[in-house]
mmCIF file of C-alpha atoms and ligand atoms in Angstrom:
data_model
loop_
_atom_site.group_PDB
_atom_site.id
_atom_site.type_symbol
_atom_site.label_atom_id
_atom_site.label_comp_id
_atom_site.label_asym_id
_atom_site.label_seq_id
_atom_site.Cartn_x
_atom_site.Cartn_y
_atom_site.Cartn_z
ATOM 1 C CA UNK A 19 143.917 216.540 -15.458
ATOM 2 C CA UNK A 20 144.794 214.320 -18.421
ATOM 3 C CA UNK A 21 146.085 215.674 -21.719
ATOM 4 C CA UNK A 22 144.030 215.229 -24.869
ATOM 5 C CA UNK A 23 146.556 212.724 -26.140
ATOM 6 C CA UNK A 24 146.238 210.605 -23.007
ATOM 7 C CA UNK A 25 142.463 210.635 -23.345
ATOM 8 C CA UNK A 26 142.693 209.771 -27.034
ATOM 9 C CA UNK A 27 144.976 206.777 -26.422
ATOM 10 C CA UNK A 28 142.864 205.703 -23.464
ATOM 11 C CA UNK A 29 139.644 205.827 -25.451
ATOM 12 C CA UNK A 30 141.123 204.453 -28.675
ATOM 13 C CA UNK A 31 144.112 202.351 -27.682
ATOM 14 C CA UNK A 32 146.362 201.325 -30.590
ATOM 15 C CA UNK A 33 147.781 197.843 -31.044
ATOM 16 C CA UNK A 34 145.653 196.020 -28.512
ATOM 17 C CA UNK A 35 145.772 192.249 -28.767
ATOM 18 C CA UNK A 36 148.303 189.494 -28.980
ATOM 19 C CA UNK A 37 150.709 188.064 -31.519
ATOM 20 C CA UNK A 38 150.867 184.346 -32.065
ATOM 21 C CA UNK A 39 154.393 182.956 -32.071
ATOM 22 C CA UNK A 40 155.754 186.351 -31.072
ATOM 23 C CA UNK A 41 159.525 186.874 -31.205
ATOM 24 C CA UNK A 42 159.402 188.162 -27.670
ATOM 25 C CA UNK A 43 156.791 188.452 -24.933
ATOM 26 C CA UNK A 44 157.181 190.444 -21.753
ATOM 27 C CA UNK A 45 154.813 190.517 -18.820
ATOM 28 C CA UNK A 46 155.344 192.873 -15.935
ATOM 29 C CA UNK A 47 153.349 193.876 -12.936
ATOM 30 C CA UNK A 48 153.395 196.716 -10.492
ATOM 31 C CA UNK A 49 153.475 195.453 -6.952
ATOM 32 C CA UNK A 50 151.796 198.570 -5.552
ATOM 33 C CA UNK A 51 148.685 198.828 -7.680
ATOM 34 C CA UNK A 52 148.604 195.219 -8.891
ATOM 35 C CA UNK A 53 148.276 196.232 -12.531
ATOM 36 C CA UNK A 54 149.700 193.950 -15.188
ATOM 37 C CA UNK A 55 150.928 194.585 -18.696
ATOM 38 C CA UNK A 56 152.004 192.233 -21.451
ATOM 39 C CA UNK A 57 153.764 193.216 -24.669
ATOM 40 C CA UNK A 58 154.221 191.029 -27.749
ATOM 41 C CA UNK A 59 156.909 191.843 -30.309
ATOM 42 C CA UNK A 60 157.273 190.512 -33.819
ATOM 43 C CA UNK A 61 160.897 191.107 -34.834
ATOM 44 C CA UNK A 62 162.364 190.256 -38.238
ATOM 45 C CA UNK A 63 165.848 188.967 -39.138
ATOM 46 C CA UNK A 64 167.170 192.520 -39.364
ATOM 47 C CA UNK A 65 166.096 193.170 -35.795
ATOM 48 C CA UNK A 66 163.306 195.483 -36.888
ATOM 49 C CA UNK A 67 160.102 195.452 -34.875
ATOM 50 C CA UNK A 68 157.493 194.620 -37.506
ATOM 51 C CA UNK A 69 154.528 194.402 -35.202
ATOM 52 C CA UNK A 70 153.708 194.969 -31.591
ATOM 53 C CA UNK A 71 150.627 194.301 -29.510
ATOM 54 C CA UNK A 72 149.759 194.771 -25.889
ATOM 55 C CA UNK A 73 147.311 193.695 -23.266
ATOM 56 C CA UNK A 74 146.850 195.612 -20.077
ATOM 57 C CA UNK A 75 145.002 194.734 -16.985
ATOM 58 C CA UNK A 76 145.456 198.135 -15.515
ATOM 59 C CA UNK A 77 144.384 201.709 -15.099
ATOM 60 C CA UNK A 78 143.582 204.214 -17.832
ATOM 61 C CA UNK A 79 147.049 205.753 -17.750
ATOM 62 C CA UNK A 80 148.561 202.290 -18.175
ATOM 63 C CA UNK A 81 146.366 201.738 -21.233
ATOM 64 C CA UNK A 82 147.320 205.127 -22.708
ATOM 65 C CA UNK A 83 151.043 204.703 -22.055
ATOM 66 C CA UNK A 84 151.177 201.187 -23.457
ATOM 67 C CA UNK A 85 149.257 202.324 -26.508
ATOM 68 C CA UNK A 86 151.697 205.179 -27.087
ATOM 69 C CA UNK A 87 154.711 202.984 -26.312
ATOM 70 C CA UNK A 88 153.638 200.443 -28.944
ATOM 71 C CA UNK A 89 153.252 203.243 -31.490
ATOM 72 C CA UNK A 90 156.741 204.495 -30.669
ATOM 73 C CA UNK A 91 158.511 201.140 -31.066
ATOM 74 C CA UNK A 92 156.666 199.955 -34.164
ATOM 75 C CA UNK A 93 158.946 199.879 -37.197
ATOM 76 C CA UNK A 94 162.013 200.652 -35.080
ATOM 77 C CA UNK A 95 165.114 198.544 -34.630
ATOM 78 C CA UNK A 96 165.549 196.824 -31.288
ATOM 79 C CA UNK A 97 168.322 199.319 -30.555
ATOM 80 C CA UNK A 98 166.028 202.259 -31.213
ATOM 81 C CA UNK A 99 163.317 200.636 -29.122
ATOM 82 C CA UNK A 100 165.683 200.897 -26.165
ATOM 83 C CA UNK A 101 165.338 204.695 -26.416
ATOM 84 C CA UNK A 102 161.607 204.443 -25.763
ATOM 85 C CA UNK A 103 161.805 205.187 -22.086
ATOM 86 C CA UNK A 104 158.892 206.058 -19.860
ATOM 87 C CA UNK A 105 160.039 209.677 -20.171
ATOM 88 C CA UNK A 106 159.817 209.510 -23.951
ATOM 89 C CA UNK A 107 156.359 207.967 -23.687
ATOM 90 C CA UNK A 108 155.190 210.635 -21.252
ATOM 91 C CA UNK A 109 156.528 213.407 -23.478
ATOM 92 C CA UNK A 110 154.741 211.924 -26.462
ATOM 93 C CA UNK A 111 151.535 211.985 -24.406
ATOM 94 C CA UNK A 112 152.075 215.619 -23.312
ATOM 95 C CA UNK A 113 152.685 214.541 -19.746
ATOM 96 C CA UNK A 114 151.006 212.558 -17.018
ATOM 97 C CA UNK A 115 149.935 213.570 -13.526
ATOM 98 C CA UNK A 116 152.730 212.758 -11.030
ATOM 99 C CA UNK A 117 150.737 209.997 -9.325
ATOM 100 C CA UNK A 118 150.478 208.247 -12.681
ATOM 101 C CA UNK A 119 154.151 208.235 -13.593
ATOM 102 C CA UNK A 120 154.598 204.660 -12.390
ATOM 103 C CA UNK A 121 152.029 203.547 -14.968
ATOM 104 C CA UNK A 122 154.310 204.707 -17.772
ATOM 105 C CA UNK A 123 157.139 202.728 -16.209
ATOM 106 C CA UNK A 124 155.078 199.606 -16.668
ATOM 107 C CA UNK A 125 155.067 200.221 -20.432
ATOM 108 C CA UNK A 126 158.831 200.691 -20.555
ATOM 109 C CA UNK A 127 159.431 197.628 -18.426
ATOM 110 C CA UNK A 128 157.109 195.467 -20.490
ATOM 111 C CA UNK A 129 158.928 196.425 -23.700
ATOM 112 C CA UNK A 130 162.261 195.684 -22.065
ATOM 113 C CA UNK A 131 160.968 192.347 -20.791
ATOM 114 C CA UNK A 132 159.764 191.431 -24.295
ATOM 115 C CA UNK A 133 163.115 192.479 -25.794
ATOM 116 C CA UNK A 134 164.876 190.421 -23.151
ATOM 117 C CA UNK A 135 162.748 187.405 -24.037
ATOM 118 C CA UNK A 136 163.600 187.908 -27.729
ATOM 119 C CA UNK A 137 167.321 188.288 -26.958
ATOM 120 C CA UNK A 138 167.305 185.149 -24.826
ATOM 121 C CA UNK A 139 165.555 183.098 -27.473
ATOM 122 C CA UNK A 140 167.997 184.216 -30.157
ATOM 123 C CA UNK A 141 171.170 184.252 -28.108
ATOM 124 C CA UNK A 142 171.885 187.915 -28.790
ATOM 125 C CA UNK A 143 172.759 190.863 -26.635
ATOM 126 C CA UNK A 144 171.075 194.236 -26.776
ATOM 127 C CA UNK A 145 173.160 197.144 -25.501
ATOM 128 C CA UNK A 146 171.850 198.586 -22.278
ATOM 129 C CA UNK A 147 169.211 195.909 -21.805
ATOM 130 C CA UNK A 148 169.102 194.387 -18.377
ATOM 131 C CA UNK A 149 167.230 191.399 -17.111
ATOM 132 C CA UNK A 150 163.713 192.571 -16.277
ATOM 133 C CA UNK A 151 163.179 193.066 -12.589
ATOM 134 C CA UNK A 152 159.485 192.704 -12.395
ATOM 135 C CA UNK A 153 158.713 190.065 -14.984
ATOM 136 C CA UNK A 154 156.000 188.168 -13.207
ATOM 137 C CA UNK A 155 157.332 184.904 -14.563
ATOM 138 C CA UNK A 156 160.343 185.448 -12.371
ATOM 139 C CA UNK A 157 160.354 185.123 -8.628
ATOM 140 C CA UNK A 158 158.488 188.030 -7.114
ATOM 141 C CA UNK A 159 160.953 190.686 -6.200
ATOM 142 C CA UNK A 160 159.523 193.344 -3.980
ATOM 143 C CA UNK A 161 161.988 195.943 -5.128
ATOM 144 C CA UNK A 162 160.414 199.361 -5.351
ATOM 145 C CA UNK A 163 162.506 202.105 -6.824
ATOM 146 C CA UNK A 164 159.876 204.530 -7.861
HETATM 147 FE FE1 FES B 18 148.839 200.944 -11.660
HETATM 148 FE FE2 FES B 18 148.334 202.839 -13.296
HETATM 149 S S1 FES B 18 147.628 202.685 -11.268
HETATM 150 S S2 FES B 18 149.469 201.101 -13.673
#
């Protein structure tokens, strides 16, 4: 039921860990399954993502999607990182079973939350980036769109 790529990233997740003094950190949770994901971004003065790490307290699909998402944003500009949607992550993984689509959303949201944190800290604006809805540092919002 899972593609080989999903299994590969699940069994050998890339970029697991944390970054000290990260430029941006985003933590999001899914209210339904209770899974949590945190992304750390190291961004240089040219707004290029030099390094990225993640930690996931979640299911196998969440591990695989965060692993792939970190691979996709590494070395990219913050603008390009905005193109790394859950759809892009799923395509890169050769698909996910429908019941697991929300797990890939967690990866997208965590990246956005980390970019938001970076933008806030540096007083910049990133086109198309909205305040994260489910950052667990914020008040719990029980908004479910998926
Ligand atoms: Fe919750 Fe996968 S079941 S992230």
